[in-house]
C-alpha cells in the first residue's frame, strides 16, 4: 500500500493538539509537580523557567523546564517547545544533554538531565587563553556532540558558548534544541506559522544571514568561531558579523589571525581555524558524520 497524501488538519485541531496539556502553575520550592519535588529555581528568562527538582520515588535530581505564560496562546512557540523535547529524546550521546521521557505528566514541561557545572562562556571567563591541550579536549567533545546531531540529519543552528555546559568532571554537553532543524520534518507543510530561527550574532554563518538554508557547514562555522574564541578570547571577524550583511560589507571582512592574539599557537592551528570560519561555505571543511 502506497500513501500518496495525507489530509491537512484544520487550524482549530492543530491548536487543540498543541494545547492539550495545560501550562503548569507558578512553581515554588517544596511544591510537588507530577511526583517531582521542586528544590529551587535555576534560571528564568522571558521564554521559560528552569527548576531543580527531585523524583520522589527514585530521589534522582532532574531539571524541569516550563514554558512562559507569556506565550500561552502562541501556536508557534508551543510547537517549538514540543519540538525541543522531541529532538532531545532522540539523540543519545554523552555530549548532548538528555531529555528524559516522563512517566507521568499532567502539564506541559520538559524533564532534563541535571548537570552540575557551568556554561562554556563562564568557563572561558575563568580560564582565559587556556593551553592548547586543554582547549582541544573541550573542542573534541563539542565536535562529537555536533556529529550526533548531523548523523540524525539534524542541524543545531544555535551553537554558542552559552549553549554548551561543562560539568565538574570536565564532560561537555550541548544544550538548547529550540532552533534545531530536522531533515524531512522541516519540509512538511504546517498550519502553524514559523519563522526560520537564526542563531546568535557572531556565531551565525554568513549564508544564513543572506537568507540561504542552513547546512552542516553552517554548524561547522559556529564551531570554528567557538574554537577561535576559546583560544584567543576574541572573534575571528570582530563584532562586524551581524544579522544583516550584504555582499559589499562581506567583502570588507577579513579574518584576524589567531596568532596575532596567541603567538604560541602553531601555524597549522591558525590555518585550521581560518578554514573552519571561511565566509564561503564551499571553502570550509567537508563535514563527515560517520
Coordinates of C-alpha atoms in Angstrom, one line a residue:
X1 CA 0.0 0.0 0.0
X2 CA 1.4 3.4 -1.0
X3 CA 0.4 6.6 0.8
X4 CA 0.1 9.4 -1.7
X5 CA -1.1 12.2 0.5
X6 CA -2.5 13.0 4.0
X7 CA -5.2 15.4 4.8
X8 CA -4.0 18.7 6.2
X9 CA -5.7 19.3 9.6
X10 CA -7.6 22.5 10.2
X11 CA -6.2 25.3 12.3
X12 CA -8.5 24.5 15.3
X13 CA -7.5 20.9 15.6
X14 CA -3.8 21.8 15.3
X15 CA -4.1 24.4 18.1
X16 CA -6.1 21.9 20.2
X17 CA -3.3 19.3 19.9
X18 CA -0.7 21.8 20.9
X19 CA -2.6 22.9 24.0
X20 CA -3.8 19.5 25.1
X21 CA -1.5 19.8 28.2
X22 CA -2.1 23.0 30.3
X23 CA 0.7 25.2 31.5
X24 CA 1.9 24.3 35.0
X25 CA 1.2 26.7 37.8
X26 CA 3.9 29.0 39.1
X27 CA 6.3 26.7 40.9
X28 CA 8.0 27.4 44.2
X29 CA 10.3 25.4 46.5
X30 CA 8.6 22.5 48.1
X31 CA 5.8 22.2 45.6
X32 CA 5.0 18.8 44.0
X33 CA 4.6 18.5 40.3
X34 CA 3.6 15.1 38.9
X35 CA 5.8 13.3 41.5
X36 CA 8.7 15.8 41.4
X37 CA 9.5 18.0 44.4
X38 CA 10.7 21.4 43.4
X39 CA 14.0 22.2 45.1
X40 CA 14.9 25.6 43.7
X41 CA 14.8 27.8 40.7
X42 CA 17.9 27.5 38.5
X43 CA 17.2 30.1 35.8
X44 CA 14.4 32.2 34.4
X45 CA 14.1 34.0 31.1
X46 CA 11.3 35.7 29.1
X47 CA 10.6 32.4 27.3
X48 CA 10.9 29.7 30.0
X49 CA 11.8 28.8 33.6
X50 CA 14.2 26.1 34.8
X51 CA 13.9 24.4 38.2
X52 CA 15.9 21.8 40.1
X53 CA 13.7 19.0 41.2
X54 CA 13.9 15.6 42.8
X55 CA 12.0 12.5 41.7
X56 CA 10.1 11.5 44.9
X57 CA 10.3 7.8 44.0
X58 CA 14.0 7.4 43.0
X59 CA 15.3 10.5 44.7
X60 CA 17.2 11.4 41.5
X61 CA 17.7 15.1 40.7
X62 CA 16.5 16.4 37.4
X63 CA 15.9 19.8 35.8
X64 CA 12.4 20.8 34.8
X65 CA 11.9 23.3 32.1
X66 CA 8.5 25.0 32.0
X67 CA 7.1 27.4 29.3
X68 CA 6.4 31.0 29.9
X69 CA 2.8 32.0 30.3
X70 CA 3.6 35.0 28.0
X71 CA 3.3 32.5 25.1
X72 CA 0.3 30.5 26.2
X73 CA -1.7 31.5 23.1
X74 CA 1.2 31.4 20.6
X75 CA 1.0 28.2 18.4
X76 CA 4.5 28.8 17.0
X77 CA 6.0 28.9 20.5
X78 CA 4.1 25.9 21.6
X79 CA 5.2 23.9 18.6
X80 CA 8.9 24.9 19.1
X81 CA 8.6 23.9 22.8
X82 CA 7.3 20.4 22.0
X83 CA 9.7 20.1 19.1
X84 CA 12.6 20.7 21.5
X85 CA 11.6 17.7 23.6
X86 CA 11.2 15.6 20.5
X87 CA 14.8 16.3 19.5
X88 CA 16.3 15.8 22.9
X89 CA 14.7 12.4 23.4
X90 CA 16.0 11.0 20.1
X91 CA 19.7 11.9 20.4
X92 CA 21.6 9.5 22.6
X93 CA 25.1 10.9 23.0
X94 CA 27.2 11.7 26.1
X95 CA 27.9 15.1 24.8
X96 CA 24.3 16.2 24.2
X97 CA 22.0 17.0 27.1
X98 CA 19.5 14.2 27.7
X99 CA 15.7 14.9 27.7
X100 CA 14.0 12.3 29.9
X101 CA 10.7 10.7 28.9
X102 CA 8.1 11.5 31.5
X103 CA 6.3 8.6 33.2
X104 CA 3.5 10.7 34.4
X105 CA 2.7 14.2 33.2
X106 CA -0.4 16.4 33.6
X107 CA 1.2 19.7 32.5
X108 CA 3.4 21.0 29.7
X109 CA 7.1 20.9 30.6
X110 CA 10.4 19.1 29.9
X111 CA 12.4 16.8 32.2
X112 CA 16.1 17.3 31.6
X113 CA 19.2 15.6 32.8
X114 CA 20.6 17.8 35.6
X115 CA 24.2 18.8 35.0
X116 CA 26.1 20.5 37.9
X117 CA 28.6 22.7 36.3
X118 CA 28.9 25.9 34.2
X119 CA 28.5 27.1 30.7
X120 CA 31.4 27.3 28.3
X121 CA 31.0 31.1 28.5
X122 CA 31.6 31.0 32.3
X123 CA 34.4 28.6 31.9
X124 CA 36.1 30.9 29.3
X125 CA 35.8 33.8 31.7
X126 CA 37.6 31.7 34.4
X127 CA 40.2 30.3 32.0
X128 CA 41.2 33.0 29.5
X129 CA 43.5 31.7 26.8
X130 CA 43.8 28.1 28.0
X131 CA 46.6 25.7 26.9
X132 CA 46.0 24.2 23.5
X133 CA 45.8 20.6 25.0
X134 CA 43.0 21.7 27.4
X135 CA 41.1 23.5 24.7
X136 CA 41.5 20.6 22.3
X137 CA 39.9 18.3 24.9
X138 CA 36.8 20.5 25.2
X139 CA 36.5 21.1 21.4
X140 CA 36.8 17.3 20.7
X141 CA 33.7 16.7 22.9
X142 CA 31.8 19.6 21.3
X143 CA 32.6 18.1 17.9
X144 CA 31.3 14.7 18.9
X145 CA 28.0 16.3 20.1
X146 CA 27.6 18.1 16.8
X147 CA 28.3 14.9 14.9
X148 CA 25.5 13.2 16.9
X149 CA 23.0 15.8 15.5
X150 CA 24.3 15.5 12.0
X151 CA 24.1 11.7 12.0
X152 CA 20.4 12.0 12.6
X153 CA 20.0 14.7 9.8
X154 CA 19.6 17.4 12.4
X155 CA 21.2 20.9 12.4
X156 CA 21.6 22.6 15.8
X157 CA 21.7 26.1 14.3
X158 CA 22.4 28.0 17.6
X159 CA 25.8 26.8 18.7
X160 CA 27.5 29.3 21.1
X161 CA 29.3 29.2 24.4
X162 CA 26.1 29.8 26.3
X163 CA 24.6 26.6 24.9
X164 CA 27.5 24.4 26.0
X165 CA 27.7 23.0 29.5
X166 CA 30.8 21.7 31.2
X167 CA 30.3 19.6 34.4
X168 CA 32.6 19.2 37.3
X169 CA 34.3 16.2 35.7
X170 CA 35.1 18.1 32.5
X171 CA 32.4 16.4 30.4
X172 CA 30.9 18.7 27.8
X173 CA 27.3 18.7 26.7
X174 CA 25.4 20.7 24.0
X175 CA 22.1 22.1 25.2
X176 CA 19.1 24.1 23.8
X177 CA 17.4 22.5 20.9
X178 CA 14.8 25.2 20.2
X179 CA 16.4 26.1 16.8
X180 CA 17.2 22.6 15.7
X181 CA 16.2 21.8 12.1
X182 CA 15.3 18.2 11.3
X183 CA 15.5 17.0 7.7
X184 CA 12.1 15.9 6.4
X185 CA 10.1 17.4 9.2
X186 CA 11.1 20.9 8.2
X187 CA 9.7 20.3 4.7
X188 CA 6.3 19.1 5.9
X189 CA 3.6 21.7 5.5
X190 CA 2.3 23.1 8.7
X191 CA -0.6 25.4 9.5
X192 CA 1.5 27.0 12.3
X193 CA 3.4 29.9 11.1
X194 CA 7.1 29.6 11.9
X195 CA 10.0 31.9 11.5
X196 CA 13.3 30.5 10.4
X197 CA 15.1 31.0 13.6
X198 CA 18.6 32.4 13.2
X199 CA 21.4 31.6 15.6
X200 CA 23.2 34.2 17.7
X201 CA 25.1 37.2 16.3
X202 CA 28.7 36.5 15.5
X203 CA 28.1 32.7 15.5
X204 CA 25.7 32.6 12.6
X205 CA 27.1 31.6 9.3
X206 CA 27.1 34.3 6.6
X207 CA 25.0 32.2 4.2
X208 CA 22.2 32.1 6.8
X209 CA 22.4 35.8 7.2
X210 CA 21.8 36.1 3.4
X211 CA 18.7 34.0 3.7
X212 CA 20.1 30.8 2.4
X213 CA 19.2 27.4 4.1
X214 CA 21.4 26.2 6.9
X215 CA 23.6 23.2 6.3
X216 CA 26.1 21.1 8.2
X217 CA 28.7 23.6 7.1
X218 CA 26.8 26.3 9.0
X219 CA 27.1 24.4 12.2
X220 CA 30.8 24.0 11.4
X221 CA 31.2 27.8 11.1
X222 CA 29.7 28.3 14.6
X223 CA 32.0 25.6 15.9
X224 CA 35.0 27.3 14.3
X225 CA 34.1 30.6 15.9
X226 CA 33.7 29.0 19.3
X227 CA 37.2 27.3 18.9
X228 CA 38.7 30.7 17.9
X229 CA 37.2 32.5 20.9
X230 CA 38.1 29.7 23.3
X231 CA 41.8 30.0 22.3
X232 CA 42.1 33.8 21.9
X233 CA 39.2 35.4 23.8
X234 CA 38.3 37.3 20.6
X235 CA 36.1 36.7 17.5
X236 CA 37.6 36.0 14.1
X237 CA 35.8 38.9 12.4
X238 CA 35.3 41.1 15.5
X239 CA 31.8 42.4 16.1
X240 CA 31.1 43.2 12.5
X241 CA 29.4 39.9 11.5
X242 CA 25.8 40.9 12.4
X243 CA 22.4 39.6 11.5
X244 CA 22.2 41.5 8.2
X245 CA 25.2 41.5 5.8
X246 CA 25.4 42.4 2.1
X247 CA 28.0 41.4 -0.5
X248 CA 29.8 44.7 -0.2
X249 CA 30.0 44.6 3.6
X250 CA 31.1 40.9 3.5
X251 CA 33.9 41.8 1.0
X252 CA 35.4 44.1 3.7
X253 CA 35.5 41.4 6.3
X254 CA 39.0 39.9 6.9
X255 CA 40.0 37.0 9.1
X256 CA 42.1 38.1 12.0
X257 CA 44.9 35.6 12.5
X258 CA 44.6 33.8 15.9
X259 CA 48.4 34.1 16.2
X260 CA 48.1 37.8 16.5
X261 CA 46.5 37.2 19.8
X262 CA 48.3 33.9 20.7
X263 CA 51.7 33.8 19.1
X264 CA 52.3 30.5 20.9
X265 CA 49.7 28.8 18.7
X266 CA 51.1 26.6 15.9
X267 CA 50.7 27.9 12.3
X268 CA 48.6 24.8 11.5
X269 CA 46.1 25.6 14.2
X270 CA 45.6 29.1 12.9
X271 CA 45.2 27.6 9.4
X272 CA 42.6 25.2 10.6
X273 CA 40.6 27.9 12.4
X274 CA 40.7 30.1 9.3
X275 CA 39.4 27.4 7.1
X276 CA 36.6 26.5 9.5
X277 CA 35.2 30.1 9.6
X278 CA 35.6 31.0 5.9
X279 CA 32.8 33.2 4.7
X280 CA 32.2 31.0 1.7
X281 CA 30.8 27.6 2.9
X282 CA 32.3 25.8 -0.1
X283 CA 35.8 26.7 1.1
X284 CA 35.3 25.3 4.6
X285 CA 36.0 21.7 5.7
X286 CA 33.8 19.0 4.4
X287 CA 31.7 17.7 7.3
X288 CA 31.9 13.9 7.9
X289 CA 29.1 12.3 10.0
X290 CA 30.5 8.8 10.1

